[in-house]
Coordinates of C-alpha atoms in Angstrom, one line a residue:
M1245 CA -16.8 8.3 -7.3
S1246 CA -15.0 8.3 -4.0
L1247 CA -11.3 7.5 -3.2
L1248 CA -10.0 5.3 -0.5
I1249 CA -6.2 5.2 0.1
T1250 CA -4.7 2.5 2.3
C1251 CA -1.2 1.4 3.4
D1252 CA -0.6 -2.1 4.6
T1253 CA 3.1 -1.8 5.3
G1254 CA 3.8 1.6 6.9
G1255 CA 3.1 1.0 10.6
W1256 CA 5.8 0.7 13.3
K1257 CA 3.9 0.2 16.5
T1258 CA 3.6 -2.9 18.6
P1259 CA 0.2 -3.9 20.1
S1260 CA 0.4 -3.7 23.9
R1261 CA -0.9 -7.3 24.2
L1262 CA 2.0 -8.6 22.1
R1263 CA 4.9 -6.9 24.0
S1264 CA 5.2 -9.6 26.6
H1265 CA 5.1 -12.3 23.9
L1266 CA 8.0 -10.7 22.0
E1267 CA 10.3 -10.0 25.0
G1268 CA 13.6 -11.7 24.5
T1269 CA 13.2 -12.3 20.8
E1270 CA 14.7 -10.5 17.8
L1271 CA 11.2 -9.0 17.3
S1272 CA 11.2 -7.1 20.5
S1273 CA 10.0 -3.5 20.0
A1274 CA 13.4 -2.0 21.0
G1275 CA 15.3 -4.3 18.6
V1276 CA 13.2 -3.5 15.6
I1277 CA 13.1 0.2 16.1
A1278 CA 16.8 0.6 16.8
G1279 CA 18.2 -1.9 14.4
R1280 CA 16.1 -2.1 11.3
I1281 CA 14.7 1.3 10.4
G1282 CA 17.2 3.3 8.5
G1283 CA 19.0 0.5 6.7
D1284 CA 19.6 0.3 2.9
Q1285 CA 17.1 2.8 1.5
L1286 CA 17.1 0.9 -1.9
L1287 CA 15.6 -2.2 -0.2
R1288 CA 11.9 -2.4 0.8
P1289 CA 11.9 -3.0 4.5
A1290 CA 9.2 -4.8 6.5
V1291 CA 8.6 -1.6 8.4
D1292 CA 8.0 0.7 5.4
R1293 CA 7.6 4.2 6.8
E1294 CA 8.0 5.8 3.4
A1295 CA 4.8 4.0 2.2
N1296 CA 2.9 5.4 5.2
F1297 CA 4.2 8.9 4.4
A1298 CA 3.3 8.5 0.7
A1299 CA -0.2 7.3 1.4
R1300 CA -1.0 10.3 3.7
R1301 CA 0.5 12.8 1.4
L1302 CA -1.4 11.4 -1.6
A1303 CA -4.6 11.5 0.3
H1304 CA -4.1 15.1 1.3
R1305 CA -3.5 16.1 -2.4
C1306 CA -6.3 14.2 -3.9
G1307 CA -8.9 14.4 -1.2
G1308 CA -9.2 10.7 -0.5
V1309 CA -10.0 8.9 2.8
V1310 CA -6.9 7.3 4.2
V1311 CA -6.6 4.1 6.3
C1312 CA -3.1 3.0 7.4
N1313 CA -2.1 -0.1 9.3
E1314 CA -0.3 1.4 12.3
Y1315 CA 1.4 -1.9 13.3
R1316 CA 4.7 -3.4 12.3
G1317 CA 4.9 -5.2 9.0
D1318 CA 7.7 -7.5 10.3
L1319 CA 5.1 -9.3 12.5
I1320 CA 2.5 -10.0 9.7
N1321 CA 1.7 -9.0 6.2
V1322 CA -1.8 -7.8 6.3
G1323 CA -2.0 -7.7 2.5
H1324 CA -1.8 -11.5 2.2
S1325 CA -4.6 -13.9 2.8
L1326 CA -4.5 -16.1 5.9
H1327 CA -3.5 -19.2 3.9
H1328 CA -0.6 -17.5 2.1
R1329 CA 2.8 -19.0 2.9
Q1330 CA 4.4 -15.6 3.4
L1331 CA 1.6 -14.3 5.7
F1332 CA 4.2 -14.2 8.5
P1333 CA 7.7 -12.8 7.7
A1334 CA 10.7 -15.1 8.4
G1335 CA 11.2 -13.8 12.0
A1336 CA 7.6 -14.2 13.0
R1337 CA 7.3 -17.7 11.5
A1338 CA 9.6 -18.9 14.3
L1339 CA 7.2 -17.6 17.0
P1340 CA 5.0 -20.0 18.9
T1341 CA 1.6 -20.8 17.4
L1342 CA -0.2 -18.9 20.2
T1343 CA 1.8 -15.8 19.6
R1344 CA 1.0 -15.9 15.9
E1345 CA -2.7 -16.3 16.7
V1346 CA -2.5 -13.2 18.9
I1347 CA -0.8 -11.3 16.0
V1348 CA -3.7 -12.2 13.7
Q1349 CA -6.2 -11.1 16.4
E1350 CA -4.5 -7.8 17.2
I1351 CA -3.2 -6.7 13.8
Y1352 CA -4.5 -8.6 10.8
T1353 CA -8.3 -8.9 11.6
P1354 CA -8.8 -5.3 12.9
Y1355 CA -7.1 -3.7 9.9
R1356 CA -9.0 -5.8 7.3
N1357 CA -12.3 -5.1 9.1
R1358 CA -11.5 -1.4 9.3
V1359 CA -10.8 -1.2 5.5
Q1360 CA -14.0 -3.1 4.7
R1361 CA -16.1 -0.9 7.0
Q1362 CA -14.7 2.2 5.4
L1363 CA -15.6 0.9 1.9
L1364 CA -19.1 0.1 3.0
D1365 CA -19.5 3.5 4.5
L1366 CA -18.3 5.3 1.3
L1367 CA -20.6 3.2 -0.8
R1368 CA -23.6 4.5 1.2
S1369 CA -22.9 8.0 -0.4
W1370 CA -21.1 7.1 -3.6
S1371 CA -21.9 4.9 -6.6
Y1372 CA -18.4 3.4 -6.6
V1373 CA -15.1 3.6 -4.8
V1374 CA -11.6 3.6 -6.2
H1375 CA -9.3 1.9 -3.7
L1376 CA -5.6 2.8 -4.0
S1377 CA -3.3 0.6 -1.9
I1378 CA 0.2 2.2 -1.5
R1379 CA 3.6 0.6 -0.9
T1380 CA 7.1 0.8 -2.1
F1381 CA 9.3 -1.7 -3.9
A1382 CA 13.0 -2.5 -3.9
A1383 CA 15.0 -0.5 -6.4
K1384 CA 17.1 -3.6 -7.3
T1385 CA 16.2 -7.2 -8.0
R1386 CA 17.6 -10.1 -5.9
E1387 CA 20.2 -10.5 -8.7
G1388 CA 21.3 -6.9 -8.2
H1389 CA 19.8 -5.5 -11.4
W1390 CA 18.1 -2.1 -11.3
R1391 CA 14.4 -2.2 -11.8
R1392 CA 13.0 -0.1 -14.6
G1393 CA 10.1 2.2 -13.7
D1394 CA 9.4 4.8 -11.1
V1395 CA 5.8 3.9 -10.4
G1396 CA 3.9 0.7 -10.9
L1397 CA 0.1 0.4 -11.3
L1398 CA -1.1 -3.1 -10.4
Y1399 CA -4.7 -4.0 -11.3
D1400 CA -6.8 -6.8 -12.7
P1401 CA -6.8 -6.6 -16.5
A1402 CA -10.1 -8.6 -16.6
R1403 CA -11.8 -5.7 -14.9
Q1404 CA -12.2 -3.1 -17.7
D1405 CA -12.8 -0.2 -15.4
E1406 CA -9.5 -0.8 -13.6
T1407 CA -7.7 -0.9 -16.9
D1408 CA -9.3 2.3 -18.1
W1409 CA -8.7 4.1 -14.8
C1410 CA -5.0 3.2 -14.9
L1411 CA -4.7 4.3 -18.5
D1412 CA -6.3 7.6 -17.7
L1413 CA -3.9 8.1 -14.8
I1414 CA -0.9 7.4 -17.0
D1415 CA -2.2 10.1 -19.4
E1416 CA -2.7 12.6 -16.6
L1417 CA 0.8 11.9 -15.3
Y1418 CA 2.4 12.3 -18.7
L1419 CA 0.9 15.7 -19.0
S1420 CA 2.3 16.9 -15.6
T1421 CA 5.5 14.9 -15.3
P1422 CA 6.5 13.2 -18.6
D1423 CA 9.9 12.1 -17.1
L1424 CA 8.1 9.8 -14.6
K1425 CA 8.3 6.3 -15.8
V1426 CA 4.9 4.6 -15.0
R1427 CA 4.5 0.9 -15.8
R1428 CA 1.4 -1.3 -15.7
N1429 CA 1.5 -4.5 -13.6
H1430 CA 5.1 -4.1 -12.8
P1431 CA 7.1 -5.1 -10.8
G1432 CA 4.3 -7.5 -9.8
R1433 CA 0.8 -8.3 -11.0
G1434 CA -2.5 -6.9 -9.7
T1435 CA -3.9 -10.4 -9.7
N1436 CA -1.4 -11.7 -7.1
D1437 CA -2.5 -12.3 -3.6
S1438 CA -3.2 -8.9 -2.0
L1439 CA -5.9 -6.9 -0.1
T1440 CA -7.2 -5.5 -3.3
K1441 CA -7.6 -9.0 -4.8
S1442 CA -9.5 -10.1 -1.7
L1443 CA -11.8 -7.1 -1.8
R1444 CA -12.6 -7.8 -5.5
M1445 CA -14.1 -11.1 -4.4
Q1446 CA -16.4 -9.2 -2.0
F1447 CA -17.4 -6.2 -4.2
S1448 CA -18.5 -6.3 -7.8
P1449 CA -16.6 -4.4 -10.5
D1450 CA -19.6 -2.0 -10.7
V1451 CA -18.8 -0.5 -7.3
Y1452 CA -15.2 -1.3 -6.5
L1453 CA -11.9 -0.6 -8.3
G1454 CA -8.8 -2.0 -6.5
I1455 CA -5.5 -0.7 -7.7
E1456 CA -2.0 -0.9 -6.1
I1457 CA 0.3 2.1 -6.6
V1458 CA 3.8 0.9 -5.9
L1459 CA 6.7 3.4 -5.7
N1460 CA 10.3 2.7 -6.5
R1461 CA 12.6 3.2 -3.5
A1462 CA 15.3 4.6 -5.8
W1463 CA 13.4 7.9 -5.3
M1464 CA 10.9 7.2 -2.5
G1465 CA 13.7 6.1 -0.1
R1466 CA 15.2 9.6 0.0
S1467 CA 13.7 12.4 2.0
V1468 CA 14.3 15.2 -0.5
L1469 CA 12.2 18.0 -2.0
R1470 CA 12.0 16.2 -5.4
R1471 CA 10.3 13.2 -3.7
D1472 CA 7.6 15.4 -2.2
Q1473 CA 7.1 17.3 -5.4
T1474 CA 6.6 14.0 -7.3
L1475 CA 4.1 12.7 -4.8
D1476 CA 2.2 15.9 -5.1
L1477 CA 2.0 15.6 -8.9
V1478 CA 0.8 12.0 -8.5
G1479 CA -1.8 13.1 -6.0
D1480 CA -3.0 15.9 -8.2
A1481 CA -3.4 13.5 -11.1
V1482 CA -5.5 11.2 -9.0
G1483 CA -7.6 14.1 -7.9
E1484 CA -8.2 15.2 -11.5
L1485 CA -9.6 11.7 -12.2
S1486 CA -12.0 11.9 -9.2
G1487 CA -13.9 14.7 -10.9
E1488 CA -14.1 16.5 -7.6
P1489 CA -12.5 20.0 -6.8
I1490 CA -9.9 19.6 -4.2
E1491 CA -9.1 22.4 -1.8
R1492 CA -5.5 22.4 -0.6
A1493 CA -3.7 24.5 1.9
A1494 CA -1.4 27.1 0.4

């Protein structure tokens, strides 16, 4: 098996072709970088740098190939299908139609194509690929209640290999970090509209396992040693399931 790790939400760059379109709007590059990053760390922001950090650290620990969307999530949600009503976040929905079309051309389509090409490339050398899509989730619900669980594994229960892989990962994590609360299909469902769901329609269950690993911002939103140690334990557990020896820097 091979591992592909992606992050839809962690980018913060603005495509050069879009900068003139966004001048004078609340989505100008200067406005988003200065005003939105570094807000309430318990809430999942559109520009989710912590997810980018997590994806790269996990890939380093488990030896997976990593593909991250480098562009801002407040312009478009590359995880949604093109017909989804929340494809464009609230601020971007107010932009002219032409600008939204440019956003799709510059951000959405290249990222999706890049992930698909990487999958096809891995399948030339491996019998199947486990695709892990990484993001964070808000520590509290809209009603202000704390969410239970530190890590969520979102998958399609109708795909037995995805179910088995998640159960095996839970077992591995329990051995290394029993205090980590891992929940299945929480706080969302693996069958909801997402990049993994889209790829399941393109690749058979014999060659593709699509799983979202979502991390609670109650711990992921804080840049502390414990966060990094926990990510390393998760990455090591994923590496154990790959069946491949991973060489790591001391």
